[in-house]
XYZ file of C-alpha atoms in Angstrom:
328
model
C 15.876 17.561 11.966
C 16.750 17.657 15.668
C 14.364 15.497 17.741
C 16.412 15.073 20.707
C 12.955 16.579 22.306
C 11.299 13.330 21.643
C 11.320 9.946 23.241
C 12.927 7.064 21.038
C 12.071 3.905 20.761
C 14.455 1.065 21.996
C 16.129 -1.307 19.307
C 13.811 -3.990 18.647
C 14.790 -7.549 18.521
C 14.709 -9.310 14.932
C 11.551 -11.136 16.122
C 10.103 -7.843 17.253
C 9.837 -5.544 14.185
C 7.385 -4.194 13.194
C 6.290 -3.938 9.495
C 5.178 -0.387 9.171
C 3.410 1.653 6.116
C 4.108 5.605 6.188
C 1.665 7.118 4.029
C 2.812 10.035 2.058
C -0.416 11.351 1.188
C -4.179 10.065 1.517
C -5.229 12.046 -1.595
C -5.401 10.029 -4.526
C -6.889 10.616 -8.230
C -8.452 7.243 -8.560
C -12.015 6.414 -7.183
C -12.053 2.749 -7.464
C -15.408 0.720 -6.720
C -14.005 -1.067 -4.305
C -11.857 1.301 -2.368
C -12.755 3.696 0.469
C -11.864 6.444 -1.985
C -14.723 6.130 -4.228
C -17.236 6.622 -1.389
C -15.433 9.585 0.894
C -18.594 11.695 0.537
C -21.405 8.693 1.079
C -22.823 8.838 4.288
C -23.006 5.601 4.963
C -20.298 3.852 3.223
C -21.600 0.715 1.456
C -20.620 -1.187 4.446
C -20.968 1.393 6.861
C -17.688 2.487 8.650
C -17.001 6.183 8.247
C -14.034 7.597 5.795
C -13.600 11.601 6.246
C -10.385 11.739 7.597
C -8.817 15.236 6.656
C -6.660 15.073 3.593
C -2.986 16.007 3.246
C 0.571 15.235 2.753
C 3.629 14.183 4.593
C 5.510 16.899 5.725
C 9.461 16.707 5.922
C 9.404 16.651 10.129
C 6.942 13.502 10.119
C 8.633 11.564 7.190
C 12.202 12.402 9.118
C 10.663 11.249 12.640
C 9.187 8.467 10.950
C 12.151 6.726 8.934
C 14.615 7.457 12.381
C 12.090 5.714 14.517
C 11.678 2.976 11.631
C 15.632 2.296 12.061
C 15.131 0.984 15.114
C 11.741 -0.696 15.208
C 10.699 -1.710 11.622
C 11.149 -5.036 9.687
C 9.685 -3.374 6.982
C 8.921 0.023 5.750
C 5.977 -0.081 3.053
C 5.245 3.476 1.355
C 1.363 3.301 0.995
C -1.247 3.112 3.588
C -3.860 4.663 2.022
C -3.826 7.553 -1.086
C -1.833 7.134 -4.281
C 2.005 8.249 -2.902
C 3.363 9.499 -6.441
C 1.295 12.433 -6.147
C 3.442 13.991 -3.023
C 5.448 17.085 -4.813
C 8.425 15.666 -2.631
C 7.955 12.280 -3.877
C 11.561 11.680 -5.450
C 12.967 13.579 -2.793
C 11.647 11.755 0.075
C 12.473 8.058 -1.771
C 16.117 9.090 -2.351
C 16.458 9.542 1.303
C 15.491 6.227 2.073
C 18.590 4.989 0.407
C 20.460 4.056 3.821
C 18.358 2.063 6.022
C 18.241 -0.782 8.194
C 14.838 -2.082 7.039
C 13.420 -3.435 3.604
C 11.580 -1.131 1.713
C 8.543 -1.674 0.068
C 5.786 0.776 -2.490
C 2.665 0.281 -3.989
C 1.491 2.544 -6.610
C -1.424 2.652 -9.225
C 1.013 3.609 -12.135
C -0.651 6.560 -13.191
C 1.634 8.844 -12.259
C 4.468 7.640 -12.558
C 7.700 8.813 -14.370
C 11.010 7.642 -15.399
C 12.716 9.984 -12.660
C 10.701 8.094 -10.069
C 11.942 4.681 -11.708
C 15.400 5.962 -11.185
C 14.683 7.150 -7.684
C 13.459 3.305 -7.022
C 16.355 1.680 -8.482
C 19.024 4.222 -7.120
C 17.538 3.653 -3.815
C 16.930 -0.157 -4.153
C 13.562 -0.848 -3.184
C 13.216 -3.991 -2.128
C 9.918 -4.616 -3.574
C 8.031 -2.642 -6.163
C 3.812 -3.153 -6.116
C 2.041 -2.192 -9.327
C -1.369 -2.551 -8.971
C -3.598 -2.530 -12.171
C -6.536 -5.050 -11.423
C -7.136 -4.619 -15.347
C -5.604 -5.460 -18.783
C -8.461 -4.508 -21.191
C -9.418 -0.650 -21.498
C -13.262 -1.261 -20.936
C -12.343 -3.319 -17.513
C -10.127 -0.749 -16.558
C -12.421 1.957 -16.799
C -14.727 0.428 -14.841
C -12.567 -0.724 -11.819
C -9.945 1.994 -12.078
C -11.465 5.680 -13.284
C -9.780 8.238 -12.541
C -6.734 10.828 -14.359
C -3.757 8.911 -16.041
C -0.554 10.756 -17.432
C 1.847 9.102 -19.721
C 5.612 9.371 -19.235
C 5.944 12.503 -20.342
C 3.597 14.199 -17.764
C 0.314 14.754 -20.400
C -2.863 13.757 -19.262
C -4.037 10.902 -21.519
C -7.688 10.572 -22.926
C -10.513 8.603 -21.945
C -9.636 5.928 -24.201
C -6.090 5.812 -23.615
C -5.439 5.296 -20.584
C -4.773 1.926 -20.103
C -2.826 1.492 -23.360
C -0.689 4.433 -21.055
C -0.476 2.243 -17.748
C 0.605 -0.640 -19.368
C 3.290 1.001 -21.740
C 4.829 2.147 -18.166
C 5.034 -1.330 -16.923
C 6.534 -2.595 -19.878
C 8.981 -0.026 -19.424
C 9.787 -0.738 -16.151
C 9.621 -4.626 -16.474
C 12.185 -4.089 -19.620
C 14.569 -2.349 -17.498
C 17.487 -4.933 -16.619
C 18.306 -2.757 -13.310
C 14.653 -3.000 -12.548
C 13.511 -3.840 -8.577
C 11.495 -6.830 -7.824
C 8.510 -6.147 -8.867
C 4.521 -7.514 -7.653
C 1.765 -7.072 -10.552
C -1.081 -6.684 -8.787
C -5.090 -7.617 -9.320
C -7.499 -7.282 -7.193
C -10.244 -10.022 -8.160
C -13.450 -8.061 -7.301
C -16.710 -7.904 -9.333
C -15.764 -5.468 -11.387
C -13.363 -7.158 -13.342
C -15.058 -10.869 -13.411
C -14.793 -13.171 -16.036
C -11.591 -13.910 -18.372
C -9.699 -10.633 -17.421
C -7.510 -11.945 -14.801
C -6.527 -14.870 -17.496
C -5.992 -12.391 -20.193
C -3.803 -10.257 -17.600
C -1.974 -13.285 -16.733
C -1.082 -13.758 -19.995
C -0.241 -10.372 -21.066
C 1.829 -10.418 -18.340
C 3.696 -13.528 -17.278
C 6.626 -13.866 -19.606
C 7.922 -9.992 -19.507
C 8.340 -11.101 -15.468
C 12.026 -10.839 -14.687
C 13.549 -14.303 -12.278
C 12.341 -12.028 -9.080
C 9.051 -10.631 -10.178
C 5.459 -12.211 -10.023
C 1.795 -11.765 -10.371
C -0.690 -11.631 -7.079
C -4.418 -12.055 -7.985
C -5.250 -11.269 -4.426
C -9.141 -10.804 -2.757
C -10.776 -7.860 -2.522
C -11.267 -6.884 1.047
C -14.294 -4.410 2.739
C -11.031 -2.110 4.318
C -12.164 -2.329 7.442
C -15.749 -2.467 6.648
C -16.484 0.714 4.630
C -17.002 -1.266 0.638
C -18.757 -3.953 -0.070
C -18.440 -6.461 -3.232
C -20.233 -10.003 -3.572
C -16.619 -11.586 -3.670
C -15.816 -10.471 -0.142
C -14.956 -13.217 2.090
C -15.196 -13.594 5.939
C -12.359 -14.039 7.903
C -10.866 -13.031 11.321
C -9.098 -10.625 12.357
C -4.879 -11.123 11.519
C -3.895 -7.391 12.296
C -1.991 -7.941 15.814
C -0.041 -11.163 14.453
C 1.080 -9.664 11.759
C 2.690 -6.408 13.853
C 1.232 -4.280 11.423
C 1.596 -0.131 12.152
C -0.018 2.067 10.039
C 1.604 6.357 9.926
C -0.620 8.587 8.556
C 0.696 12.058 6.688
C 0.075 13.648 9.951
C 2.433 11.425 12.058
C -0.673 9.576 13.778
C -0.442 5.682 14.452
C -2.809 2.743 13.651
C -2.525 -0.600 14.124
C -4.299 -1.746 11.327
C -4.061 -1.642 7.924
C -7.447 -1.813 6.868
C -8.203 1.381 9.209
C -8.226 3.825 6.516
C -10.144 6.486 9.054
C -7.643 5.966 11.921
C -10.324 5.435 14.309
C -8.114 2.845 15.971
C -5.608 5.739 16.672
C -2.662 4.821 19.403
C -1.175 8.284 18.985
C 1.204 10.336 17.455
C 4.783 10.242 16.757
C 5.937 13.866 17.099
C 4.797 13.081 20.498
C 5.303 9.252 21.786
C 8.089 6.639 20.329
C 6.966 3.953 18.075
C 7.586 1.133 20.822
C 5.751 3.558 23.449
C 2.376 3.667 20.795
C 2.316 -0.387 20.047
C 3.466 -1.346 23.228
C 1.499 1.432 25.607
C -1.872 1.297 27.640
C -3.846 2.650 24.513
C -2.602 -0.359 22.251
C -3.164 -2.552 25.161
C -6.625 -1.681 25.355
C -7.013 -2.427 22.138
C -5.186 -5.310 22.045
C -8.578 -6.644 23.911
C -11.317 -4.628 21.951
C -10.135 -5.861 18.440
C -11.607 -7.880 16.090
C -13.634 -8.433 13.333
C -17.576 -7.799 14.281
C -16.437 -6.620 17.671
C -18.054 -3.720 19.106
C -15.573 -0.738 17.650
C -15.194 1.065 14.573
C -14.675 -0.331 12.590
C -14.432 -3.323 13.600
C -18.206 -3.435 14.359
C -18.687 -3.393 10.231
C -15.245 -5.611 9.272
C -16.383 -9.366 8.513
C -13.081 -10.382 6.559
C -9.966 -8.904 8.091
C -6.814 -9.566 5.796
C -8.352 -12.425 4.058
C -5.610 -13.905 1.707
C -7.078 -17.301 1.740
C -8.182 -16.994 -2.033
C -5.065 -15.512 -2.822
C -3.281 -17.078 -6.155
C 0.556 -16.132 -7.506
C 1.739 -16.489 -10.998
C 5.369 -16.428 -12.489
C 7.182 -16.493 -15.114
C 7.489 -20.158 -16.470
C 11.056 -19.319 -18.417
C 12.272 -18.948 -14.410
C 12.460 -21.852 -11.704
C 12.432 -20.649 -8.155
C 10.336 -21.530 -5.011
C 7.076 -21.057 -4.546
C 6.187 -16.938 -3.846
C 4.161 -16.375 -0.471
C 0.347 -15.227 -1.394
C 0.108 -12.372 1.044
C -0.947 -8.980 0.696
């Protein structure tokens, strides 16, 4: 599409970029104890910060604004945000165009959904990292930290009882694939899924790792203050350092990746540049007003920021290579 209308951002320096999540959809058919999802219609949340932000998906304009700014800003592109992103009707089409880039690409998915055509879309466009989370290994944990619809390969909709025997059977899939994309298992240790279950998904897991794949047992967070779970930790706020920017599916910016509402919104794209919406008086502003416990949704309600302090990685043992960064 033609968007010689619009500004464009400048060519960031290396040390500039930005790592930046486009979010294909916010919709997403799991409702997760611990995730914003599970609580759209509470007024309050368990924490308090308001989710109702208007659901939708990424239409072609934004996601072709969004990937020619990213050439020229980003680090890193992450497919997430917020919503499960294999439920966009245009999701192989949209991955397949990501092919030439000048960034890394990264996705995070919750599995169910997932098809072999959308393997080969991963591969053929060689994603540079692949995130799986499962936070579960055992169907009784699973159904308590991650209800919601699961389809096997094929497209059925599994039963009740089946559906993590159909989860893992994709990842073993996937893992088995020798053209398979570095890949991130991750488990989200929250209350829900206490006791030996991380150990037993360690060890389900650990040797069917290929020499660039691992495990992240990583710390449940409050997203911005809207769940709450006694494992939540407090920390400060990391957002700004990290040059986080969050798209939504309607083109609009955050700088935050735990604001799941957008209230922190710096604008849109199919108006401003990237560099004009991090870099301009709005993000500015904020720039001062940010901060866990600081007077601003959500901030106001946030006590633990991007808290990877707890964060453990696990690898294969049949592999020797450095030691794999615990972030997010």
């Amino acid at each position: 599409m033609d968007f010689a209308h619009l500004p464009r951002s400048r060519d960031f320096a290396p040390h500039e970029r930005l790592r930046v999540s486009l979010e294909f959809t916010n919709l997403c058919n799991f409702a997760c104890p611990f995730c914003p999802q599970a609580w759209r219609e509470a007024e309050p949340t368990p924490a308090g910060a308001p989710y109702d932000r208007k659901l939708g998906m990424l239409a072609p304009n934004v996601f072709e604004r969004a990937v020619d700014e990213c050439q020229r800003v980003a680090d890193t592109l992450e497919i997430g945000f917020f919503g499960e992103q294999t439920l966009h009707r245009r999701y192989v089409e949209y991955m397949r165009a990501l092919k030439h880039r000048r960034f890394a690409l990264d996705l995070n998915t919750n599995v169910s959904f997932l098809t072999r055509e959308m393997m080969d879309a991963w591969v053929e466009t060689g994603v540079d990292l692949v995130r799986l989370s499962l936070d579960a290994v055992t169907p009784e944990v699973f159904d308590r930290a991650r209800p919601g619809q699961v389809r096997d390969l094929e497209g059925r909709v599994v039963a009740d009882g089946e559906r993590m025997a159909a989860v893992n059977a994709k990842v073993e899939e996937w893992l088995a694939r020798p053209d398979h994309r570095p890949t991130r298992l991750v488990f989200v240790k929250s209350s829900h899924n206490e006791g030996d279950e991380k150990q037993r998904f360690v060890e389900r897991w650990e040797k069917k790792l290929g020499p660039r794949d691992y495990i992240l047992a990583k710390q449940v967070l409050s997203y911005g203050g809207k769940t709450a779970d006694p494992l939540v930790r407090a920390n400060r706020c990391n957002v700004w350092e990290l040059r986080f920017l969050m798209i939504d599916w309607r083109g609009v910016a955050s700088p935050c990746n735990l604001d799941t509402n957008i209230d922190l919104a710096l604008g849109s794209i199919l108006v401003d540049s990237l560099d004009t919406l991090y870099h301009g008086p709005r993000a500015q502003d904020l720039r001062r007003r940010t901060g866990c416990l600081r007077d601003l949704t959500p901030c106001r309600t946030c006590v633990d920021g991007n808290n990877w302090n707890f964060n453990e990685t696990f690898e294969n043992p049949a592999y020797s290579k450095p030691a794999v960064c615990a972030t997010h």
